Short mmCIF file of C-alpha atoms in Angstrom, two decimals:
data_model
loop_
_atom_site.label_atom_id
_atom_site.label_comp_id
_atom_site.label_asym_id
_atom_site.label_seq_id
_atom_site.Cartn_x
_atom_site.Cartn_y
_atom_site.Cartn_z
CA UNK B 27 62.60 7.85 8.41
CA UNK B 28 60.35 5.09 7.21
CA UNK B 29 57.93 4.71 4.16
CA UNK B 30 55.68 2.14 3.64
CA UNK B 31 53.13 1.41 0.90
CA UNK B 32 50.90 -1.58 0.56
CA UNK B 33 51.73 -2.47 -3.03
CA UNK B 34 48.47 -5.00 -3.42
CA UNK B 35 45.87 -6.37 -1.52
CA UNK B 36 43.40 -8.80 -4.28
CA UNK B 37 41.15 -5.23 -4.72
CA UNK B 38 40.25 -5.14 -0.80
CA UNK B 39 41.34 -1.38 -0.92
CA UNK B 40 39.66 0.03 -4.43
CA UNK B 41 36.60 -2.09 -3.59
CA UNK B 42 36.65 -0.13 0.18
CA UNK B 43 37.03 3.07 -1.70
CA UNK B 44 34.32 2.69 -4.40
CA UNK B 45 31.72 1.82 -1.54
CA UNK B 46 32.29 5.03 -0.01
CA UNK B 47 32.17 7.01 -2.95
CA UNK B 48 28.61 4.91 -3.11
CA UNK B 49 27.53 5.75 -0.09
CA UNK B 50 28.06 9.51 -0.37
CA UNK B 51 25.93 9.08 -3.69
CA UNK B 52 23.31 7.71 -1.63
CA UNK B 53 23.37 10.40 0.69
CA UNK B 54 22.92 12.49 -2.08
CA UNK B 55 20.35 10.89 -3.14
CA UNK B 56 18.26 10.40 0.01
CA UNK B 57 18.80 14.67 0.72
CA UNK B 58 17.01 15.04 -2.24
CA UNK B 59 14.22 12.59 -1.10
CA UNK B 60 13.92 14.11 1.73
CA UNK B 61 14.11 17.57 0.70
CA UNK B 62 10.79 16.60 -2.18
CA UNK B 63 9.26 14.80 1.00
CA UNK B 64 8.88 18.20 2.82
CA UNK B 65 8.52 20.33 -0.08
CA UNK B 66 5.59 18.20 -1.27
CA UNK B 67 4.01 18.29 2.69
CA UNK B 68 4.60 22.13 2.19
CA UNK B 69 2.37 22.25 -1.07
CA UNK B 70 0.05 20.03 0.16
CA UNK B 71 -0.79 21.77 3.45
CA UNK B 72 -0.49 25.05 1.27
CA UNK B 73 -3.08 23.81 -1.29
CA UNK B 74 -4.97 22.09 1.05
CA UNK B 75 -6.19 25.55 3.44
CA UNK B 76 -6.82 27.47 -0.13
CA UNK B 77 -8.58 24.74 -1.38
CA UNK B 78 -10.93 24.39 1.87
CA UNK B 79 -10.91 28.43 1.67
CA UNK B 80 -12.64 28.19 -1.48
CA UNK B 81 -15.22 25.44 -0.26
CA UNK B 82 -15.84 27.46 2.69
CA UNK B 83 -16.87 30.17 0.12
CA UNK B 84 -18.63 28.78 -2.05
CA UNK B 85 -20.92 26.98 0.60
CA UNK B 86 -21.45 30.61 2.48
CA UNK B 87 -22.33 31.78 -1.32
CA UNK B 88 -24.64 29.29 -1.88
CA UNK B 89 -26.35 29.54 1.67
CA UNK B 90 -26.87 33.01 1.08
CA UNK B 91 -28.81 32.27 -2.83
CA UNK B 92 -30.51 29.48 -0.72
CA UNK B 93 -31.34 32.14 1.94
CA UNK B 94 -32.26 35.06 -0.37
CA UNK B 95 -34.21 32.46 -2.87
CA UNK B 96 -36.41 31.13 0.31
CA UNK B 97 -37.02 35.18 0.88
CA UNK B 98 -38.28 35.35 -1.99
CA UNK B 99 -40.49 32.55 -2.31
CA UNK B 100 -42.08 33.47 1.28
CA UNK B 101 -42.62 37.12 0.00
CA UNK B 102 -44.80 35.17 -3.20
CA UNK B 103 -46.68 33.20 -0.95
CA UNK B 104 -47.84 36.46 1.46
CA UNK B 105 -49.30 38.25 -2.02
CA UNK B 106 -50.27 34.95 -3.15
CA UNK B 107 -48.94 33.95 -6.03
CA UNK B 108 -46.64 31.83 -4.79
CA UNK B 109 -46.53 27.69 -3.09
CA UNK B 110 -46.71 26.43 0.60
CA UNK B 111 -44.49 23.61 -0.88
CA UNK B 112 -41.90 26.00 -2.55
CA UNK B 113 -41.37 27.93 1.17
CA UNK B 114 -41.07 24.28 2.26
CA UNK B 115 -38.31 23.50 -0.29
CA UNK B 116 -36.27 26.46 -0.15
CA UNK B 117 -36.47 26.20 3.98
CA UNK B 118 -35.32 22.46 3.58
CA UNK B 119 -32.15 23.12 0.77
CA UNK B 120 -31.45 26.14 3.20
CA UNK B 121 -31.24 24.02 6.29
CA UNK B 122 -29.24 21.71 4.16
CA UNK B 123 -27.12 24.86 2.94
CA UNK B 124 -26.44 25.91 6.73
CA UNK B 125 -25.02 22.34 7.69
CA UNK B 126 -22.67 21.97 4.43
CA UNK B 127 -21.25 25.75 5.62
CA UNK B 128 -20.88 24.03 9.01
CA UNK B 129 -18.68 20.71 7.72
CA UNK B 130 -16.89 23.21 5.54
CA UNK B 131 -16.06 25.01 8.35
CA UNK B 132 -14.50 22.11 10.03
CA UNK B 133 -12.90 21.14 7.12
CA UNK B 134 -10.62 24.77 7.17
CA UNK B 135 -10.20 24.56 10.95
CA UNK B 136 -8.43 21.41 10.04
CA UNK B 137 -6.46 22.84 6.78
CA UNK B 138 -5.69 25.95 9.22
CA UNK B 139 -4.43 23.91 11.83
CA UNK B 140 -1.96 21.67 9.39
CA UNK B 141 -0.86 24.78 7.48
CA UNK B 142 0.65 26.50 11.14
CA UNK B 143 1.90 23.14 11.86
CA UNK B 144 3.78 22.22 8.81
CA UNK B 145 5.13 26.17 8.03
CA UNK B 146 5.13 26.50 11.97
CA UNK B 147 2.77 29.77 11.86
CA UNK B 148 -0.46 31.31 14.15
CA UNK B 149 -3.31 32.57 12.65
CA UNK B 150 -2.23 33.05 8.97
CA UNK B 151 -3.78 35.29 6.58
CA UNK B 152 -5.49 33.29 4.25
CA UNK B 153 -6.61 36.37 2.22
CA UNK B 154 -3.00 36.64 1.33
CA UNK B 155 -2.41 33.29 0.08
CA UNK B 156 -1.70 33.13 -3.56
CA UNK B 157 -3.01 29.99 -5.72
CA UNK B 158 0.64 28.36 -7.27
CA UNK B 159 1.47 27.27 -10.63
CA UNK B 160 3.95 25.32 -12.30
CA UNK B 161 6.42 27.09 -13.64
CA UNK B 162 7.49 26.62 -17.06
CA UNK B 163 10.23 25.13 -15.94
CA UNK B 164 8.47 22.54 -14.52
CA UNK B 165 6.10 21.98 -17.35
CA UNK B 166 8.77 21.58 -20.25
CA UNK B 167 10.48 18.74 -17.93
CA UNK B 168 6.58 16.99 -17.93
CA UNK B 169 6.76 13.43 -20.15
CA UNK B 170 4.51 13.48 -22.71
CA UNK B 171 3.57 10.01 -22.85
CA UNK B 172 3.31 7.70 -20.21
CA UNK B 173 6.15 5.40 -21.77
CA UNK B 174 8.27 8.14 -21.26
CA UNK B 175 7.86 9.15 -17.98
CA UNK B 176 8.00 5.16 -17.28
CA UNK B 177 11.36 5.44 -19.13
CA UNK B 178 12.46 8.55 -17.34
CA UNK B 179 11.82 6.76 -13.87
CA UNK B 180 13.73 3.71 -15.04
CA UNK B 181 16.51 5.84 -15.63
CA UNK B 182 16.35 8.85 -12.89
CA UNK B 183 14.00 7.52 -10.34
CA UNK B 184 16.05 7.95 -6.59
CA UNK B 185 14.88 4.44 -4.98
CA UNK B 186 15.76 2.91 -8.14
CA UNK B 187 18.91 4.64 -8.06
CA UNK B 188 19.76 4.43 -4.05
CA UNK B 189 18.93 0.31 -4.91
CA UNK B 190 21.25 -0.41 -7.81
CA UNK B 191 23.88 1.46 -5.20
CA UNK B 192 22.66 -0.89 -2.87
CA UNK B 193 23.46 -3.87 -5.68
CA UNK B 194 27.21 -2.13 -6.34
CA UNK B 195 27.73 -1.73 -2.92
CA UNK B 196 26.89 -5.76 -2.27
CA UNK B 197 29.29 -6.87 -5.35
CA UNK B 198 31.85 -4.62 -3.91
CA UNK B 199 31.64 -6.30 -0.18
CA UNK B 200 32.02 -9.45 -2.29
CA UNK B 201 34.90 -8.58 -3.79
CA UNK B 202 36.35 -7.42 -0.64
CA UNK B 203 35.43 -11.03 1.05
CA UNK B 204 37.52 -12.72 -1.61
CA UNK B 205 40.12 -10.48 -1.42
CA UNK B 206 40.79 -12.65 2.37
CA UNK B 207 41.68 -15.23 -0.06
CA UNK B 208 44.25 -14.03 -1.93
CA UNK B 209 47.78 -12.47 -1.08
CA UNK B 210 48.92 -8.84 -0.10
CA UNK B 211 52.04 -7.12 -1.38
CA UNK B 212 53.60 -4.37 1.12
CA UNK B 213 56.38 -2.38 0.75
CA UNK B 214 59.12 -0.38 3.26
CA UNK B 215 61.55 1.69 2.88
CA UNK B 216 64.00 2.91 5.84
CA UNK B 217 66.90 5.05 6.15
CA UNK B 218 68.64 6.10 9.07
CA UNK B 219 71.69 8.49 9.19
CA UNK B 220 73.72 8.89 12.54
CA UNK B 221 76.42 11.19 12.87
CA UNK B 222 79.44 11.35 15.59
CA UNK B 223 78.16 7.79 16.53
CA UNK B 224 78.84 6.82 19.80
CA UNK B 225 81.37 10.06 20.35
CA UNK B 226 83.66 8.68 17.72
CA UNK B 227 83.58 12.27 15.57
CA UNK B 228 81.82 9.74 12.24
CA UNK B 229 78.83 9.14 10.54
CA UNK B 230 76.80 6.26 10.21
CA UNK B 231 73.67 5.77 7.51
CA UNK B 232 71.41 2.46 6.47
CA UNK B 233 69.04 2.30 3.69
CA UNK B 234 66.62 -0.63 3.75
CA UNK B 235 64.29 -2.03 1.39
CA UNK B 236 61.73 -4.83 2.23
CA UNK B 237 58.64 -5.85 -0.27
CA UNK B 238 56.33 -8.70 1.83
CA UNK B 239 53.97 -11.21 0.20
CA UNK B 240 51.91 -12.56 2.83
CA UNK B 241 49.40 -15.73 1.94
CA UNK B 242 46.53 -16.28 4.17
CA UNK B 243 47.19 -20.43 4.31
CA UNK B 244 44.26 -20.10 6.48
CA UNK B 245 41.93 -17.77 4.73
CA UNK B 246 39.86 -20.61 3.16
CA UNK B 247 38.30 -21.54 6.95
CA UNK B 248 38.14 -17.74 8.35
CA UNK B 249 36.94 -15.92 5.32
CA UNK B 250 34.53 -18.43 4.23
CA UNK B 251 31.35 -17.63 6.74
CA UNK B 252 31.78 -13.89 5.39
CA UNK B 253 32.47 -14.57 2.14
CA UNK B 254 29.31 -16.56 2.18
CA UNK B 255 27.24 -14.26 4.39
CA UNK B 256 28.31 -11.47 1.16
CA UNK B 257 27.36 -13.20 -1.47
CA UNK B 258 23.69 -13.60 0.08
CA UNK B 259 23.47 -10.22 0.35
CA UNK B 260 24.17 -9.74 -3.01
CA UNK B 261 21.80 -12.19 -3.69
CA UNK B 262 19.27 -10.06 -2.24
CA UNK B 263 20.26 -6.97 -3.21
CA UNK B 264 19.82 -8.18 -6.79
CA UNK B 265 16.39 -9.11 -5.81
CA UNK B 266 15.48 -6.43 -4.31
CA UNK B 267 16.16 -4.31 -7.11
CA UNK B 268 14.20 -6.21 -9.51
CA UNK B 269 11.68 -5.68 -7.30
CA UNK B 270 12.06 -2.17 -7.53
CA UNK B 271 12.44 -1.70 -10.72
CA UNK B 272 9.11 -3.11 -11.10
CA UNK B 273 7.19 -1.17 -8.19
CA UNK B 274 8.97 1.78 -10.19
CA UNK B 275 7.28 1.31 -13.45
CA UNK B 276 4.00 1.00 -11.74
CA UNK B 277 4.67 4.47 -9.49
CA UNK B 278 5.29 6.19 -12.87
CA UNK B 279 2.41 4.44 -14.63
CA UNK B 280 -0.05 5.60 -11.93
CA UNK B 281 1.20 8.95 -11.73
CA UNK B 282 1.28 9.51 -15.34
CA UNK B 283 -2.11 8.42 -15.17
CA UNK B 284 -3.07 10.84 -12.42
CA UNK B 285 -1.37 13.73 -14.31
CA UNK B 286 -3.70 13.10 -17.25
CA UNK B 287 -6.68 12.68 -15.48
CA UNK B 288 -6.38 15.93 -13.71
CA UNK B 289 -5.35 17.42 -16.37
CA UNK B 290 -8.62 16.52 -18.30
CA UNK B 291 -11.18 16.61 -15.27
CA UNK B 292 -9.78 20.07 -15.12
CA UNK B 293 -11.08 21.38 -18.18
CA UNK B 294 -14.19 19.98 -17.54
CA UNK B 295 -14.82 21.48 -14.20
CA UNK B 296 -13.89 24.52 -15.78
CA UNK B 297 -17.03 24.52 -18.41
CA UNK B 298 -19.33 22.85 -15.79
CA UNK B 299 -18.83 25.93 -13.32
CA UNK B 300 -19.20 28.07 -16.40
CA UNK B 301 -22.45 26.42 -17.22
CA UNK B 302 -23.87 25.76 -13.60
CA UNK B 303 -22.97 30.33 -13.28
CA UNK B 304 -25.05 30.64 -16.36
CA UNK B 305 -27.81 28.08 -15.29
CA UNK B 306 -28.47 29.96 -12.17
CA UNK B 307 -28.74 33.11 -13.50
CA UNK B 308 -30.99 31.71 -16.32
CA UNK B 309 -33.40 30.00 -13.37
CA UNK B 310 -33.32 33.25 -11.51
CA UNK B 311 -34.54 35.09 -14.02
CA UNK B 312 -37.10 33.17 -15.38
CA UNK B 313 -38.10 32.27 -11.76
CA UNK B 314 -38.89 36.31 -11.61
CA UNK B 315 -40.90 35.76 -15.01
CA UNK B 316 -43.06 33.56 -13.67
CA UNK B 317 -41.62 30.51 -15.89
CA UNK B 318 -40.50 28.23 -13.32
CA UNK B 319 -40.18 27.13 -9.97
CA UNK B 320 -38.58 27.07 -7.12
CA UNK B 321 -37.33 24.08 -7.57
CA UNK B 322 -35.79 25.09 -10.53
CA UNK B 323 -34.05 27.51 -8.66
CA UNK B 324 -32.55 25.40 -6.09
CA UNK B 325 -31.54 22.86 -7.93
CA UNK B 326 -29.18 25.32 -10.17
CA UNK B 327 -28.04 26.40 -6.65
CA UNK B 328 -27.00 23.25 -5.80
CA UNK B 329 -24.93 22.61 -9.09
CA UNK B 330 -23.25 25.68 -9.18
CA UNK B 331 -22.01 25.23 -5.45
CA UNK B 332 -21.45 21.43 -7.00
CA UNK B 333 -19.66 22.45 -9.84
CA UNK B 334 -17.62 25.37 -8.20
CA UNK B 335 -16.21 22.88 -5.16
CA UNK B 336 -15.21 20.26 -8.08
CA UNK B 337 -13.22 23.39 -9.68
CA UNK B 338 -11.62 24.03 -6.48
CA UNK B 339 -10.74 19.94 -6.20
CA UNK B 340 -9.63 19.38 -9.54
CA UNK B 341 -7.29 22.53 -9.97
CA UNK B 342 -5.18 21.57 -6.90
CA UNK B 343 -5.16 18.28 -7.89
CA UNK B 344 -3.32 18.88 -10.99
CA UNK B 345 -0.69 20.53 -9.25
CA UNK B 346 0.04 17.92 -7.05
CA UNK B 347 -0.31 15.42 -9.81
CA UNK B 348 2.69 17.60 -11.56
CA UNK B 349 4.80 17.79 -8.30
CA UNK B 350 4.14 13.85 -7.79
CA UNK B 351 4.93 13.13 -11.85
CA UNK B 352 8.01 15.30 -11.36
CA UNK B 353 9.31 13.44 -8.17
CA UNK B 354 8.60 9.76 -9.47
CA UNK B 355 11.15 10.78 -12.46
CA UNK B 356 13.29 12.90 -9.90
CA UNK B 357 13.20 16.14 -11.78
CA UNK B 358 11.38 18.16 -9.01
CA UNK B 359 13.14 21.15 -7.97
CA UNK B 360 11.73 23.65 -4.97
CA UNK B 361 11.90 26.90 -7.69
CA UNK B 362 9.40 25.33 -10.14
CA UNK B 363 6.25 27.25 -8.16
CA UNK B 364 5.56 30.64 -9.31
CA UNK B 365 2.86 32.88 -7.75
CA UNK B 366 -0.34 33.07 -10.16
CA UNK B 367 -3.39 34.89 -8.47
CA UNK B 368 -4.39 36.11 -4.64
CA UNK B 369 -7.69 33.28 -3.33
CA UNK B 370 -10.06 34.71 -0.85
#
């Protein structure tokens, strides 16, 4: 039998080893990239046909107001205490009413049509779909500050990551150029044992040991072009990642910023739909009291449709903010969505 071991070789061999441990890290790494990638298409395509469900209904609601206000208005007008010009207006928002229902329309063909194509589905039941929240999970991993979720990206953020791997993996190929410049130690061992050797009724056994040093007299001229071509890499790698690092801290600055935005353009659509519901019932009524007019009426039509199409806006959008927020810093995992109420 015969052993051999290469004793040294100036790192070549650890440095070889390290890169692939690298590169499965990487791997890794870009799974979970992609796997966020299509679990963010999923929520957008998801959030996108409820939200254009919701526009959808609130134009229909507000075409029928529109319709039932310019009823009304015609019916003052035949006992005559009503305007020409109020008919007019109502007739006019309501023609206006009719085409928004139409766009809207278009708008949830298109939704529809991206929803069966990302979850691969026909004719889903929209009725069915159930608005998401973030778990709370999801929310105690939020940064509270925007330093901190720039901090958290400079620490956790996957390009940032996958390019200071990049940067490793560079040093290590430089390492392993240099390595053609210095010696390698290898070892054997053999051992042979013969018996009744050539018919002579004896045995016959050798043991050998050999250790080789081998200098590479003419590494300096062969390695030297890859040596070289190495160290420019690394060059760039390091580059590269300072570029990075900075594109990183402006990714989690603007999606910090989104987060809070939503966040607070949320609550507001909240008290404007609250306040455009109560406006149109106030105009309605008075409207029957003789107290206003018609214009009155359709204008609080107008705001509430307004104000409940912003509400449908802004609450996805702070969802997606989160989901975005929680990528940038690479703490978004596919369980934090929990089911919150049925739309439609």
């Amino acid at each position: 039998w015969t052993y051999k071991q290469k004793i040294m070789d100036s790192g070549a061999t650890l440095a070889d080893i390290r890169n692939k441990n690298l590169e499965l890290d990487k791997q890794e790494l870009e799974y979970i990239g992609a796997r966020n990638g299509l679990l963010i298409e999923a929520a957008d395509a998801y959030l996108g046909l409820i939200k254009a469900s919701e526009k959808l209904q609130a134009s229909i609601e507000a075409e029928a107001n529109t319709r039932e206000t310019s009823g009304q208005e015609e019916i003052r007008v035949q006992v005559g205490s009503g305007l020409t010009s109020d008919v007019l207006k109502s007739k006019r928002q309501l023609a206006s009413a009719q085409k928004t229902v139409i766009t809207d329309e278009k708008a949830f063909n298109s939704a529809l049509y991206t929803y069966e194509t990302v979850f691969k589905v026909e004719e889903p039941d929209v009725n069915s779909l159930t608005k998401p929240r973030v778990s709370a999970d999801a929310l105690a991993m939020l940064p509270d500050s925007m330093m901190e979720a720039v901090n958290l990206a400079l620490l956790f953020n996957r390009d940032l990551l996958i390019s200071e791997m990049d940067v490793k993996i560079a040093k290590n190929d430089v390492i392993t150029a240099l390595a053609g410049f210095g010696p390698t130690v290898d070892g054997e061992l053999k051992y042979s044992d013969k018996t009744d050797a050539s018919h002579t009724a004896g045995n016959h056994y050798e043991e050998q040991a050999k250790i080789t040093v081998e200098f590479p007299i003419s590494g300096f001229y062969m390695e030297m072009p890859g040596y070289l071509n190495d160290r420019s890499a690394l060059d760039r790698a390091i580059n590269d990642h300072a570029v990075k690092e900075r594109d990183t801290v402006k990714e989690a600055k603007e999606a910090w910023q989104e987060y809070a935005n939503a966040r607070t353009m949320l609550s507001y659509s909240e008290n404007e739909a609250t306040i455009a519901r109560e406006l149109l019932s106030i105009s309605q009524k008075e409207r029957e009291a003789g107290q206003s007019d018609a214009a009155a009426v359709l204008a609080a039509e107008e705001t509430l449709e307004g104000a409940m199409k912003d509400l449908s806006d802004d609450s996805m959008t702070l969802i997606t903010s989160v989901y975005e927020l929680l990528d940038v810093i690479n703490m978004l995992e596919p369980d934090m969505i929990e089911d919150n109420k049925k739309v439609g």
